[in-house]
Structures are given as C-alpha cells and as structure tokens.
Tab-separated table of C-alpha atoms in Angstrom:
chain	number	residue	atom	x	y	z
A	1	UNK	CA	37.784	32.072	48.746
A	2	UNK	CA	38.481	35.530	47.703
A	3	UNK	CA	41.507	36.051	45.483
A	4	UNK	CA	43.367	39.263	46.569
A	5	UNK	CA	45.611	39.863	43.638
A	6	UNK	CA	45.988	43.658	43.600
A	7	UNK	CA	48.570	44.055	46.259
A	8	UNK	CA	50.343	47.319	46.623
A	9	UNK	CA	50.693	49.901	44.066
A	10	UNK	CA	50.774	49.301	40.335
A	11	UNK	CA	48.636	47.376	37.839
A	12	UNK	CA	47.855	43.667	38.400
A	13	UNK	CA	50.125	42.459	35.429
A	14	UNK	CA	53.051	44.389	36.844
A	15	UNK	CA	53.493	46.295	33.508
A	16	UNK	CA	55.039	49.224	35.384
A	17	UNK	CA	58.181	47.159	36.259
A	18	UNK	CA	61.327	46.534	34.089
A	19	UNK	CA	61.139	43.348	32.073
A	20	UNK	CA	63.224	41.143	34.258
A	21	UNK	CA	61.584	42.287	37.588
A	22	UNK	CA	58.225	41.995	35.948
A	23	UNK	CA	58.999	38.398	34.812
A	24	UNK	CA	60.055	37.426	38.376
A	25	UNK	CA	56.914	39.012	39.866
A	26	UNK	CA	54.667	37.177	37.461
A	27	UNK	CA	56.454	33.898	37.952
A	28	UNK	CA	56.245	34.324	41.850
A	29	UNK	CA	52.460	34.964	41.469
A	30	UNK	CA	52.026	31.822	39.277
A	31	UNK	CA	53.847	29.776	41.814
A	32	UNK	CA	51.722	31.093	44.714
A	33	UNK	CA	48.507	30.281	42.781
A	34	UNK	CA	49.601	26.844	41.849
A	35	UNK	CA	50.445	26.193	45.495
A	36	UNK	CA	46.890	27.248	46.454
A	37	UNK	CA	45.524	24.958	43.655
A	38	UNK	CA	47.561	22.001	45.037
A	39	UNK	CA	46.229	22.757	48.530
A	40	UNK	CA	42.701	22.708	47.257
A	41	UNK	CA	43.280	19.572	45.363
A	42	UNK	CA	44.764	17.820	48.574
A	43	UNK	CA	41.503	18.768	50.482
A	44	UNK	CA	39.380	17.649	47.449
A	45	UNK	CA	41.098	14.179	47.435
A	46	UNK	CA	40.823	13.868	51.209
A	47	UNK	CA	37.217	14.731	51.218
A	48	UNK	CA	36.523	12.279	48.203
A	49	UNK	CA	38.198	9.492	50.302
A	50	UNK	CA	36.145	10.480	53.329
A	51	UNK	CA	32.931	10.222	51.347
A	52	UNK	CA	33.994	6.910	50.004
A	53	UNK	CA	34.472	5.675	53.751
A	54	UNK	CA	30.993	7.037	54.509
A	55	UNK	CA	29.507	5.153	51.509
A	56	UNK	CA	31.169	1.925	52.720
A	57	UNK	CA	30.451	2.780	56.486
A	58	UNK	CA	27.179	4.584	56.668
A	59	UNK	CA	27.315	4.497	60.428
A	60	UNK	CA	30.399	6.771	60.304
A	61	UNK	CA	28.658	9.615	58.516
A	62	UNK	CA	26.404	10.914	55.762
A	63	UNK	CA	28.042	10.926	52.333
A	64	UNK	CA	25.933	13.789	51.143
A	65	UNK	CA	27.294	16.041	53.892
A	66	UNK	CA	30.639	16.164	52.024
A	67	UNK	CA	29.172	17.339	48.768
A	68	UNK	CA	28.771	21.141	49.438
A	69	UNK	CA	32.374	21.371	50.407
A	70	UNK	CA	33.516	19.525	47.319
A	71	UNK	CA	31.402	21.831	45.206
A	72	UNK	CA	32.993	24.818	46.776
A	73	UNK	CA	36.471	23.457	46.355
A	74	UNK	CA	35.882	22.670	42.714
A	75	UNK	CA	34.842	26.369	42.199
A	76	UNK	CA	37.924	27.600	43.888
A	77	UNK	CA	40.149	25.378	41.807
A	78	UNK	CA	38.404	26.736	38.582
A	79	UNK	CA	39.084	30.343	39.716
A	80	UNK	CA	42.626	29.791	40.603
A	81	UNK	CA	43.294	27.891	37.320
A	82	UNK	CA	41.777	30.916	35.443
A	83	UNK	CA	44.140	33.171	37.275
A	84	UNK	CA	47.069	31.066	36.593
A	85	UNK	CA	46.284	31.153	32.719
A	86	UNK	CA	46.052	34.902	32.807
A	87	UNK	CA	49.376	35.425	34.552
A	88	UNK	CA	51.044	32.800	32.259
A	89	UNK	CA	49.712	34.772	29.319
A	90	UNK	CA	51.410	37.800	30.709
A	91	UNK	CA	54.583	35.881	31.468
A	92	UNK	CA	54.857	34.595	27.953
A	93	UNK	CA	54.567	38.130	26.660
A	94	UNK	CA	57.445	39.265	28.776
A	95	UNK	CA	59.640	36.417	27.916
A	96	UNK	CA	59.068	36.888	24.133
A	97	UNK	CA	60.345	40.550	24.498
A	98	UNK	CA	63.279	39.635	26.675
A	99	UNK	CA	66.521	40.440	24.693
A	100	UNK	CA	68.306	37.254	25.788
A	101	UNK	CA	67.087	34.025	27.251
A	102	UNK	CA	70.522	32.562	27.995
A	103	UNK	CA	70.206	33.830	31.717
A	104	UNK	CA	66.765	32.271	31.912
A	105	UNK	CA	68.042	28.926	30.592
A	106	UNK	CA	70.881	29.055	33.213
A	107	UNK	CA	68.495	29.908	36.017
A	108	UNK	CA	66.073	27.109	34.967
A	109	UNK	CA	68.782	24.569	35.174
A	110	UNK	CA	69.744	25.767	38.533
A	111	UNK	CA	66.250	25.412	39.758
A	112	UNK	CA	66.018	21.869	38.205
A	113	UNK	CA	69.144	20.873	40.115
A	114	UNK	CA	67.793	22.140	43.462
A	115	UNK	CA	64.510	20.384	42.931
A	116	UNK	CA	66.177	16.995	42.750
A	117	UNK	CA	67.511	17.340	46.333
A	118	UNK	CA	64.770	19.375	48.018
A	119	UNK	CA	61.696	18.379	46.065
A	120	UNK	CA	59.164	19.752	48.532
A	121	UNK	CA	60.673	23.160	48.774
A	122	UNK	CA	61.677	23.809	45.133
A	123	UNK	CA	59.478	21.748	42.913
A	124	UNK	CA	57.312	24.794	42.046
A	125	UNK	CA	60.392	26.594	40.711
A	126	UNK	CA	60.813	23.923	37.955
A	127	UNK	CA	57.991	25.610	36.060
A	128	UNK	CA	60.316	28.586	35.255
A	129	UNK	CA	60.599	27.336	31.591
A	130	UNK	CA	61.863	29.872	28.986
A	131	UNK	CA	59.455	28.439	26.430
A	132	UNK	CA	56.513	29.106	28.572
A	133	UNK	CA	55.555	25.319	28.776
A	134	UNK	CA	54.380	24.679	32.195
A	135	UNK	CA	51.901	21.765	31.801
A	136	UNK	CA	54.463	18.940	32.113
A	137	UNK	CA	56.203	20.387	35.085
A	138	UNK	CA	52.906	21.145	36.856
A	139	UNK	CA	51.685	17.516	36.344
A	140	UNK	CA	55.005	16.235	37.579
A	141	UNK	CA	54.825	18.405	40.657
A	142	UNK	CA	51.312	17.170	41.329
A	143	UNK	CA	52.648	13.662	41.028
A	144	UNK	CA	55.548	14.232	43.488
A	145	UNK	CA	53.370	16.141	45.853
A	146	UNK	CA	50.835	13.296	45.906
A	147	UNK	CA	53.638	10.787	46.685
A	148	UNK	CA	55.158	12.938	49.438
A	149	UNK	CA	51.968	14.022	51.266
A	150	UNK	CA	49.394	11.118	50.961
A	151	UNK	CA	46.253	12.373	52.438
A	152	UNK	CA	44.633	8.940	52.866
A	153	UNK	CA	41.739	8.525	55.258
A	154	UNK	CA	41.623	4.989	56.595
A	155	UNK	CA	38.834	2.861	55.273
A	156	UNK	CA	38.154	1.376	58.768
A	157	UNK	CA	37.049	3.161	61.879
A	158	UNK	CA	39.538	3.674	64.626
A	159	UNK	CA	39.673	0.891	67.200
A	160	UNK	CA	38.337	2.834	70.201
A	161	UNK	CA	35.315	0.846	71.122
A	162	UNK	CA	36.990	-0.950	74.099
A	163	UNK	CA	39.033	1.719	75.692
A	164	UNK	CA	38.027	5.083	74.333
A	165	UNK	CA	35.683	5.876	77.223
A	166	UNK	CA	38.122	4.788	79.921
A	167	UNK	CA	38.315	7.321	82.830
A	168	UNK	CA	42.111	6.876	83.002
A	169	UNK	CA	43.888	9.681	81.262
A	170	UNK	CA	46.565	8.311	78.902
A	171	UNK	CA	50.064	9.824	79.261
A	172	UNK	CA	51.505	11.998	76.548
A	173	UNK	CA	54.074	10.078	74.324
A	174	UNK	CA	54.953	12.902	71.930
A	175	UNK	CA	53.725	15.859	69.905
A	176	UNK	CA	52.317	16.229	66.316
A	177	UNK	CA	51.604	18.886	63.814
A	178	UNK	CA	48.497	18.756	61.532
A	179	UNK	CA	49.593	18.945	57.946
A	180	UNK	CA	46.066	19.224	56.601
A	181	UNK	CA	42.635	20.193	58.140
A	182	UNK	CA	40.455	17.419	59.343
A	183	UNK	CA	36.798	17.984	60.118
A	184	UNK	CA	36.409	14.990	62.607
A	185	UNK	CA	32.682	14.609	62.357
A	186	UNK	CA	32.746	10.891	63.219
A	187	UNK	CA	32.295	9.390	66.732
A	188	UNK	CA	35.754	9.145	68.384
A	189	UNK	CA	37.579	11.596	66.052
A	190	UNK	CA	38.687	15.184	66.714
A	191	UNK	CA	38.655	18.122	64.424
A	192	UNK	CA	42.081	19.738	63.723
A	193	UNK	CA	43.141	22.833	61.851
A	194	UNK	CA	46.161	22.876	59.486
A	195	UNK	CA	49.302	23.733	61.291
A	196	UNK	CA	47.787	23.005	64.795
A	197	UNK	CA	50.039	21.462	67.392
A	198	UNK	CA	48.664	18.605	69.544
A	199	UNK	CA	49.906	15.882	72.000
A	200	UNK	CA	50.109	12.241	70.931
A	201	UNK	CA	48.777	9.814	73.398
A	202	UNK	CA	48.538	6.616	71.434
A	203	UNK	CA	50.434	5.591	68.388
A	204	UNK	CA	48.947	4.243	65.025
A	205	UNK	CA	48.178	0.544	65.782
A	206	UNK	CA	48.334	-0.208	62.038
A	207	UNK	CA	44.744	0.924	61.250
A	208	UNK	CA	45.742	4.404	59.867
A	209	UNK	CA	44.566	6.355	63.051
A	210	UNK	CA	46.634	8.212	65.754
A	211	UNK	CA	45.064	9.196	68.947
A	212	UNK	CA	45.726	12.861	69.986
A	213	UNK	CA	44.969	15.277	72.729
A	214	UNK	CA	44.333	19.023	72.485
A	215	UNK	CA	43.718	19.738	76.160
A	216	UNK	CA	42.247	17.969	79.237
A	217	UNK	CA	38.757	18.076	77.694
A	218	UNK	CA	39.475	17.365	74.085
A	219	UNK	CA	41.016	14.214	72.533
A	220	UNK	CA	40.314	11.852	69.801
A	221	UNK	CA	41.605	10.066	66.687
A	222	UNK	CA	42.915	11.750	63.403
A	223	UNK	CA	44.153	9.962	60.270
A	224	UNK	CA	47.853	9.390	60.628
A	225	UNK	CA	48.609	10.652	57.175
A	226	UNK	CA	47.242	14.054	58.170
A	227	UNK	CA	49.871	14.599	60.943
A	228	UNK	CA	53.605	14.829	61.353
A	229	UNK	CA	54.434	12.838	64.627
A	230	UNK	CA	57.332	13.527	66.902
A	231	UNK	CA	57.517	10.844	69.578
A	232	UNK	CA	59.488	11.198	72.692
A	233	UNK	CA	62.739	9.050	72.833
A	234	UNK	CA	61.432	6.808	75.724
A	235	UNK	CA	58.293	6.208	73.711
A	236	UNK	CA	60.254	5.095	70.551
A	237	UNK	CA	62.289	2.672	72.646
A	238	UNK	CA	59.408	1.089	74.411
C-alpha cells in the first residue's frame, strides 16, 4: 500500500491554513487513516480465521499460503499507525494554540450524541477530543466495529458435496453486496471483491455459507458474514 498524503498544494501538515481550518483538515486526515487501519485489521482477522480453518481442515487449503498476505497487512498497519501518530502530534500543537476550546467541547459533544444513534457512520468522529486523548475512543470504535461487522469464516466447509455439481441451474432468490474481499481458494467457494454485487441462489443453511452467482459460468459459496443479503419478498415468505 502506498500512502498518498501530499494532496493538492501546501505542506503535508496543513501549516499554511488558519488554525481552525488546519485543525479540521488534520482531524479529517486522522479519521481517514484510522478507517484504513480498521479495514486492514478486518482483513487480518479474516485471514487469521481462514488460516485457523486450514489448520483444522488441511484439505481445504494450505495454512502457509496465508502468511505472505498477513505479513503485508502487518506492515501496512504499522505504516498507517505511524502516520496517525504524526498527524495527531500536529493536531495537538494546533489545539494548544487555539484561543478557546469551548467551541471544540461543544462540537465534541455533538459528535458523541450523533454516534449513539448512527454508530457506523459517526463513530470515527468521537475521536475529536479537545485534550488530544484518542486512545480510548479508538479502542471503543474498534470494539463497536468488531461487533457490527463480524468477519467470521465458518469452521466447517460448505455443504455442497451432494448438489454442487448438479446440472440444474438454481433460480435467483435475491441479491447481495460483498462487505469484504474474499479470496475463495477452496473447492466450491468463489472469490469476491469488496463492494461487488452478486446474485443469491441459496440461503445460508446454518453452516455460515451462502451460495451466490456472478454470471452463468461462475458461482460458489462465500461466508455469510462477508455479504449483505437482500432476498426477494417471495423468497423470504417461502
């Protein structure tokens, strides 16, 4: 991952801007970097669980095949966290020089109120603390995000042995959107990209896998926790 931080004109620390505008720019950059960190952490957790599945079920894949990607993600997280510390240092300098923090306190309270109703959209804004103490809020955001988006790979293989190779084409019962990338190296699974839209042809039978179709040639299973499913009304009623 290449970090492109010098966007537009002006220095990286936004020192050419007035204090309030500079503070907002720095806070926005910190929020963006933390979102990238959480995204990398989600992928790391998913790959760690996938490796655990491979260890328990060697026939599904080689555990060692996951290690290079895990190493790459760890390096990315280290780089991103170093960038966050750098921008937080600049932000602390700006806030120390601000003439009054009353407005910052008010704004922080507003963000906190918003986050209680729309956690997924506004939880990153809780970090706008006038004291520069971001650690607890970051930890709580990680906790909330982990609860909202469980990227759990099922520990058992999808139940496709009996009917997966049937010639009959299953009808579409809904659509789904991939919330996370899935490599789909195992037999019967299908690789999907984050944000990709697919057709659902078989619901989760309770084993943690959903069967999807990309086109007439490509279909397979993906972890149910990796997708957001929208079934057609008649499929839900049946």
